[in-house]
Amino acid sequence: MSAADCFVAVEQTFASMAKQSARNFPVIREALGHADALYGFKSGFDRESLALGLKSGGYWPNNAQKGLTNHQSTVFLFDADTGRCRAIVGGNLLTALRTAAASAVSIKHLARPDSKVLGIVGAGHQSTFQLRAALEQRPFEKVLAWNKTPEKLERLASVAREKGLPFQSVSLEQLCGEADVVITITSSFSPVIAEGLIRPGTHLACMGTDTKGKQEVAPEIVAGSTVFTDEVVQSTSIGEAQHAFRLGMIDAAAIIPIGVVVNGDHPGRRSAEEITLFDGTGVGLQDLAVASAAVDLALARGTAIEVDA
Ligand code: NAD
């Protein structure tokens, strides 16, 4: 699966959700009380593509010590006509790619066309995927990055080098002061970007907050932006907007599903001064879309393993 294949699948899914053709089912996420793990299911159905299934997995914080990724997941796809299991697809790489595709879709539709400087906040596993996908959307001329532990920034620097772009490790003040597009991809539980730091005209993609309690930016930034999201219910409950929503600083009705912009039913950015904020919470339908595309690709290439059920 290439990042470009994922981009198409995710963009179409957001469009399908906005047309009410696709629906995410309620998310289940539980603390296991074992290995400090969080485990759950994300599921849904897209009547247009007939993608039906679930992603099962979660977060095992001690995995890194075992040489494994902390996020682990598997996607199960079912035949929408019969309910039979159609495929089982490893979800780790696909989750990284679909999350990167979501912020890339937001940049395509919401960032200023003349955006030149890209800022990345966070340098964990997910960060290089976000960087690579973002670089496809605008002719960025420079990459700025910040991480709590700066030594981890080398992984982002190497992607910038590979793409022939200048890279700088900077303070959050400098990053927000220069970047036209800012992507946050941390697992923080308190605002990393303080009130007043984000400049007018910025497109901010908040991608790290996918759980109740997590937070990457001050609620004033959310309240002062035009907020777009993958799914409004998730945005106000587990997404970046949860805090501004709880504090009564933003109405759910003011949050715009990005799919309506993809469909052409909303203009997206309205001026060069507007701050647009994409609250990427991560929906099950994204997983099903990229897993279905991967299965189609594997069948076409003869690399899928067929099992007689
Ligand atoms: P990771 O554990 O590899 O990296 C975490 C990053 O967050 C590191 O850069 C770390 O320095 C930073 N961080 C942690 N606490 C911080 C704090 N208090 N202040 C500032 N920075 C802090 O995780 P990852 O795989 O890169 O994922 C990053 C985040 O994205 C996680 O919260 C994850 O749950 C989330 N995520 C969201 C989606 C989605 O669809 N929205 C999908 C995948 C992952």
PDB file of C-alpha atoms and ligand atoms in Angstrom, residues 29 42 59 69-71 95-96 98-99 122-127 146-149 152 155 185-190 192 206-211 214 216 230 280-283 286, ligand 1:
ATOM      1  CA  ARG A  29     -12.030   0.959  24.438  1.00  0.00           C
ATOM      2  CA  LYS A  42     -13.547   0.367  16.001  1.00  0.00           C
ATOM      3  CA  TYR A  59      -1.959   0.365  23.063  1.00  0.00           C
ATOM      4  CA  THR A  69       5.399  -1.042  18.327  1.00  0.00           C
ATOM      5  CA  ASN A  70       3.239   0.119  21.240  1.00  0.00           C
ATOM      6  CA  HIS A  71       0.163   0.356  18.998  1.00  0.00           C
ATOM      7  CA  THR A  95      -3.030   2.667  10.880  1.00  0.00           C
ATOM      8  CA  ALA A  96       0.087   4.773  10.469  1.00  0.00           C
ATOM      9  CA  ARG A  98      -4.353   6.127   7.227  1.00  0.00           C
ATOM     10  CA  THR A  99      -3.629   8.593  10.058  1.00  0.00           C
ATOM     11  CA  GLY A 122       6.119  15.355  18.101  1.00  0.00           C
ATOM     12  CA  ALA A 123       8.684  12.840  16.906  1.00  0.00           C
ATOM     13  CA  GLY A 124       7.248   9.458  17.855  1.00  0.00           C
ATOM     14  CA  HIS A 125       6.508   6.463  15.635  1.00  0.00           C
ATOM     15  CA  GLN A 126       3.668   8.210  13.790  1.00  0.00           C
ATOM     16  CA  SER A 127       5.518  11.450  13.041  1.00  0.00           C
ATOM     17  CA  TRP A 146       9.897  20.244  17.949  1.00  0.00           C
ATOM     18  CA  ASN A 147       9.884  17.317  20.348  1.00  0.00           C
ATOM     19  CA  LYS A 148       9.978  17.076  24.133  1.00  0.00           C
ATOM     20  CA  THR A 149      13.154  15.020  23.773  1.00  0.00           C
ATOM     21  CA  LYS A 152      14.253  11.864  18.620  1.00  0.00           C
ATOM     22  CA  ARG A 155      14.026  10.511  12.318  1.00  0.00           C
ATOM     23  CA  ILE A 185       1.295  14.234  16.780  1.00  0.00           C
ATOM     24  CA  THR A 186       2.047  13.714  20.465  1.00  0.00           C
ATOM     25  CA  SER A 187       0.468  11.638  23.233  1.00  0.00           C
ATOM     26  CA  SER A 188       0.296  14.625  25.573  1.00  0.00           C
ATOM     27  CA  PHE A 189      -2.395  15.059  28.234  1.00  0.00           C
ATOM     28  CA  SER A 190      -1.888  18.830  28.555  1.00  0.00           C
ATOM     29  CA  VAL A 192       1.774  21.597  24.192  1.00  0.00           C
ATOM     30  CA  CYS A 206      -4.200  18.018  15.574  1.00  0.00           C
ATOM     31  CA  MET A 207      -3.636  14.293  15.141  1.00  0.00           C
ATOM     32  CA  GLY A 208      -2.425  13.008  18.521  1.00  0.00           C
ATOM     33  CA  THR A 209      -5.595  13.352  20.594  1.00  0.00           C
ATOM     34  CA  ASP A 210      -7.685  10.233  20.139  1.00  0.00           C
ATOM     35  CA  THR A 211      -8.684   9.470  23.729  1.00  0.00           C
ATOM     36  CA  LYS A 214      -5.425  13.795  25.823  1.00  0.00           C
ATOM     37  CA  GLU A 216      -2.211  19.057  22.402  1.00  0.00           C
ATOM     38  CA  ASP A 230     -13.376  13.381  10.627  1.00  0.00           C
ATOM     39  CA  GLY A 280      -8.231  14.056  13.368  1.00  0.00           C
ATOM     40  CA  THR A 281      -9.643  11.586  15.870  1.00  0.00           C
ATOM     41  CA  GLY A 282      -9.288   8.438  13.762  1.00  0.00           C
ATOM     42  CA  VAL A 283     -12.401   6.542  12.661  1.00  0.00           C
ATOM     43  CA  GLN A 286     -10.615   4.804   7.619  1.00  0.00           C
TER      44      GLN A 286
HETATM   45  P1  NAD B   1       4.779   7.488  20.299  1.00  0.00           P
HETATM   46  O1  NAD B   1       4.580   6.919  21.654  1.00  0.00           O
HETATM   47  O2  NAD B   1       5.710   6.814  19.358  1.00  0.00           O
HETATM   48  O3  NAD B   1       5.272   9.026  20.416  1.00  0.00           O
HETATM   49  C1  NAD B   1       4.655   9.920  21.309  1.00  0.00           C
HETATM   50  C2  NAD B   1       5.141  11.324  21.058  1.00  0.00           C
HETATM   51  O4  NAD B   1       4.467  12.218  21.972  1.00  0.00           O
HETATM   52  C3  NAD B   1       6.642  11.528  21.310  1.00  0.00           C
HETATM   53  O5  NAD B   1       7.132  12.452  20.357  1.00  0.00           O
HETATM   54  C4  NAD B   1       6.694  12.151  22.712  1.00  0.00           C
HETATM   55  O6  NAD B   1       7.838  12.951  22.914  1.00  0.00           O
HETATM   56  C5  NAD B   1       5.448  13.009  22.665  1.00  0.00           C
HETATM   57  N1  NAD B   1       4.927  13.353  23.992  1.00  0.00           N
HETATM   58  C6  NAD B   1       4.498  12.505  24.951  1.00  0.00           C
HETATM   59  N2  NAD B   1       4.087  13.198  26.036  1.00  0.00           N
HETATM   60  C7  NAD B   1       4.262  14.512  25.741  1.00  0.00           C
HETATM   61  C8  NAD B   1       4.031  15.710  26.447  1.00  0.00           C
HETATM   62  N3  NAD B   1       3.515  15.710  27.681  1.00  0.00           N
HETATM   63  N4  NAD B   1       4.320  16.872  25.831  1.00  0.00           N
HETATM   64  C9  NAD B   1       4.829  16.902  24.585  1.00  0.00           C
HETATM   65  N5  NAD B   1       5.080  15.799  23.860  1.00  0.00           N
HETATM   66  C10 NAD B   1       4.804  14.610  24.440  1.00  0.00           C
HETATM   67  O7  NAD B   1       3.316   7.624  19.661  1.00  0.00           O
HETATM   68  P2  NAD B   1       2.889   7.718  18.125  1.00  0.00           P
HETATM   69  O8  NAD B   1       2.653   6.355  17.607  1.00  0.00           O
HETATM   70  O9  NAD B   1       3.817   8.607  17.405  1.00  0.00           O
HETATM   71  O10 NAD B   1       1.466   8.409  18.276  1.00  0.00           O
HETATM   72  C11 NAD B   1       1.374   9.762  18.700  1.00  0.00           C
HETATM   73  C12 NAD B   1      -0.048  10.056  19.134  1.00  0.00           C
HETATM   74  O11 NAD B   1      -0.932   9.895  18.022  1.00  0.00           O
HETATM   75  C13 NAD B   1      -0.577   9.125  20.225  1.00  0.00           C
HETATM   76  O12 NAD B   1      -1.328   9.892  21.144  1.00  0.00           O
HETATM   77  C14 NAD B   1      -1.486   8.185  19.470  1.00  0.00           C
HETATM   78  O13 NAD B   1      -2.494   7.639  20.281  1.00  0.00           O
HETATM   79  C15 NAD B   1      -2.035   9.125  18.430  1.00  0.00           C
HETATM   80  N6  NAD B   1      -2.604   8.489  17.251  1.00  0.00           N
HETATM   81  C16 NAD B   1      -3.705   9.062  16.722  1.00  0.00           C
HETATM   82  C17 NAD B   1      -4.293   8.522  15.604  1.00  0.00           C
HETATM   83  C18 NAD B   1      -5.495   9.178  14.992  1.00  0.00           C
HETATM   84  O14 NAD B   1      -6.135   8.601  14.117  1.00  0.00           O
HETATM   85  N7  NAD B   1      -5.803  10.400  15.363  1.00  0.00           N
HETATM   86  C19 NAD B   1      -3.759   7.355  15.034  1.00  0.00           C
HETATM   87  C20 NAD B   1      -2.582   6.818  15.570  1.00  0.00           C
HETATM   88  C21 NAD B   1      -2.009   7.389  16.688  1.00  0.00           C
END
